[in-house]
Amino acid sequence: LVKEAVKLAAHAGRKTLKEEDIDMAAEKIA
């Protein structure tokens, strides 16, 4: 889950995770 969230954050051009990244990653995996 964290790896997926980090990928999304990186894709969005950010170095830090935000809550929405984790939410999106959770939806992708679920």
PDB file of N, CA and C in Angstrom:
ATOM      1  N   LEU A   1       0.843  -1.209   0.000  1.00  0.00           N
ATOM      2  CA  LEU A   1       0.000   0.000   0.000  1.00  0.00           C
ATOM      3  C   LEU A   1       0.870   1.247   0.000  1.00  0.00           C
ATOM      4  N   VAL A   2       1.881   1.263   0.843  1.00  0.00           N
ATOM      5  CA  VAL A   2       2.745   2.448   0.913  1.00  0.00           C
ATOM      6  C   VAL A   2       3.484   2.645  -0.406  1.00  0.00           C
ATOM      7  N   LYS A   3       3.993   1.559  -0.970  1.00  0.00           N
ATOM      8  CA  LYS A   3       4.700   1.668  -2.257  1.00  0.00           C
ATOM      9  C   LYS A   3       3.788   2.270  -3.314  1.00  0.00           C
ATOM     10  N   GLU A   4       2.550   1.813  -3.331  1.00  0.00           N
ATOM     11  CA  GLU A   4       1.585   2.298  -4.314  1.00  0.00           C
ATOM     12  C   GLU A   4       1.310   3.786  -4.093  1.00  0.00           C
ATOM     13  N   ALA A   5       1.186   4.192  -2.841  1.00  0.00           N
ATOM     14  CA  ALA A   5       0.936   5.599  -2.524  1.00  0.00           C
ATOM     15  C   ALA A   5       2.135   6.454  -2.912  1.00  0.00           C
ATOM     16  N   VAL A   6       3.330   5.935  -2.665  1.00  0.00           N
ATOM     17  CA  VAL A   6       4.548   6.673  -3.037  1.00  0.00           C
ATOM     18  C   VAL A   6       4.609   6.844  -4.549  1.00  0.00           C
ATOM     19  N   LYS A   7       4.243   5.803  -5.268  1.00  0.00           N
ATOM     20  CA  LYS A   7       4.228   5.891  -6.733  1.00  0.00           C
ATOM     21  C   LYS A   7       3.267   6.974  -7.198  1.00  0.00           C
ATOM     22  N   LEU A   8       2.090   7.022  -6.590  1.00  0.00           N
ATOM     23  CA  LEU A   8       1.099   8.027  -6.976  1.00  0.00           C
ATOM     24  C   LEU A   8       1.603   9.428  -6.660  1.00  0.00           C
ATOM     25  N   ALA A   9       2.219   9.583  -5.509  1.00  0.00           N
ATOM     26  CA  ALA A   9       2.737  10.895  -5.126  1.00  0.00           C
ATOM     27  C   ALA A   9       3.835  11.320  -6.093  1.00  0.00           C
ATOM     28  N   ALA A  10       4.718  10.392  -6.434  1.00  0.00           N
ATOM     29  CA  ALA A  10       5.805  10.699  -7.363  1.00  0.00           C
ATOM     30  C   ALA A  10       5.230  11.056  -8.728  1.00  0.00           C
ATOM     31  N   HIS A  11       4.206  10.341  -9.141  1.00  0.00           N
ATOM     32  CA  HIS A  11       3.569  10.595 -10.427  1.00  0.00           C
ATOM     33  C   HIS A  11       2.953  11.992 -10.439  1.00  0.00           C
ATOM     34  N   ALA A  12       2.479  12.429  -9.284  1.00  0.00           N
ATOM     35  CA  ALA A  12       1.872  13.756  -9.183  1.00  0.00           C
ATOM     36  C   ALA A  12       2.933  14.836  -8.997  1.00  0.00           C
ATOM     37  N   GLY A  13       4.202  14.428  -8.967  1.00  0.00           N
ATOM     38  CA  GLY A  13       5.285  15.392  -8.873  1.00  0.00           C
ATOM     39  C   GLY A  13       5.558  15.856  -7.459  1.00  0.00           C
ATOM     40  N   ARG A  14       5.150  15.063  -6.484  1.00  0.00           N
ATOM     41  CA  ARG A  14       5.394  15.436  -5.095  1.00  0.00           C
ATOM     42  C   ARG A  14       6.356  14.462  -4.454  1.00  0.00           C
ATOM     43  N   LYS A  15       7.100  14.961  -3.471  1.00  0.00           N
ATOM     44  CA  LYS A  15       8.032  14.096  -2.758  1.00  0.00           C
ATOM     45  C   LYS A  15       7.406  13.576  -1.468  1.00  0.00           C
ATOM     46  N   THR A  16       6.347  14.238  -1.030  1.00  0.00           N
ATOM     47  CA  THR A  16       5.730  13.829   0.232  1.00  0.00           C
ATOM     48  C   THR A  16       4.372  13.206  -0.026  1.00  0.00           C
ATOM     49  N   LEU A  17       4.012  12.282   0.833  1.00  0.00           N
ATOM     50  CA  LEU A  17       2.707  11.646   0.723  1.00  0.00           C
ATOM     51  C   LEU A  17       1.643  12.547   1.330  1.00  0.00           C
ATOM     52  N   LYS A  18       0.493  12.539   0.706  1.00  0.00           N
ATOM     53  CA  LYS A  18      -0.650  13.225   1.287  1.00  0.00           C
ATOM     54  C   LYS A  18      -1.736  12.188   1.525  1.00  0.00           C
ATOM     55  N   GLU A  19      -2.706  12.548   2.327  1.00  0.00           N
ATOM     56  CA  GLU A  19      -3.766  11.589   2.647  1.00  0.00           C
ATOM     57  C   GLU A  19      -4.459  11.089   1.387  1.00  0.00           C
ATOM     58  N   GLU A  20      -4.638  11.973   0.407  1.00  0.00           N
ATOM     59  CA  GLU A  20      -5.354  11.529  -0.792  1.00  0.00           C
ATOM     60  C   GLU A  20      -4.548  10.504  -1.584  1.00  0.00           C
ATOM     61  N   ASP A  21      -3.221  10.586  -1.497  1.00  0.00           N
ATOM     62  CA  ASP A  21      -2.404   9.576  -2.178  1.00  0.00           C
ATOM     63  C   ASP A  21      -2.658   8.204  -1.576  1.00  0.00           C
ATOM     64  N   ILE A  22      -2.726   8.162  -0.259  1.00  0.00           N
ATOM     65  CA  ILE A  22      -2.952   6.890   0.424  1.00  0.00           C
ATOM     66  C   ILE A  22      -4.360   6.388   0.126  1.00  0.00           C
ATOM     67  N   ASP A  23      -5.323   7.308   0.103  1.00  0.00           N
ATOM     68  CA  ASP A  23      -6.699   6.910  -0.215  1.00  0.00           C
ATOM     69  C   ASP A  23      -6.773   6.339  -1.632  1.00  0.00           C
ATOM     70  N   MET A  24      -6.118   7.012  -2.571  1.00  0.00           N
ATOM     71  CA  MET A  24      -6.147   6.554  -3.958  1.00  0.00           C
ATOM     72  C   MET A  24      -5.465   5.206  -4.097  1.00  0.00           C
ATOM     73  N   ALA A  25      -4.346   5.036  -3.409  1.00  0.00           N
ATOM     74  CA  ALA A  25      -3.624   3.769  -3.466  1.00  0.00           C
ATOM     75  C   ALA A  25      -4.476   2.659  -2.875  1.00  0.00           C
ATOM     76  N   ALA A  26      -5.158   2.956  -1.793  1.00  0.00           N
ATOM     77  CA  ALA A  26      -6.014   1.953  -1.158  1.00  0.00           C
ATOM     78  C   ALA A  26      -7.122   1.534  -2.119  1.00  0.00           C
ATOM     79  N   GLU A  27      -7.678   2.502  -2.846  1.00  0.00           N
ATOM     80  CA  GLU A  27      -8.740   2.176  -3.796  1.00  0.00           C
ATOM     81  C   GLU A  27      -8.200   1.340  -4.948  1.00  0.00           C
ATOM     82  N   LYS A  28      -6.987   1.669  -5.401  1.00  0.00           N
ATOM     83  CA  LYS A  28      -6.371   0.924  -6.497  1.00  0.00           C
ATOM     84  C   LYS A  28      -6.159  -0.535  -6.116  1.00  0.00           C
ATOM     85  N   ILE A  29      -5.685  -0.741  -4.900  1.00  0.00           N
ATOM     86  CA  ILE A  29      -5.353  -2.092  -4.441  1.00  0.00           C
ATOM     87  C   ILE A  29      -6.609  -2.870  -4.069  1.00  0.00           C
ATOM     88  N   ALA A  30      -7.556  -2.201  -3.454  1.00  0.00           N
ATOM     89  CA  ALA A  30      -8.764  -2.886  -2.955  1.00  0.00           C
ATOM     90  C   ALA A  30      -9.583  -3.503  -4.090  1.00  0.00           C
TER      91      ALA A  30
END
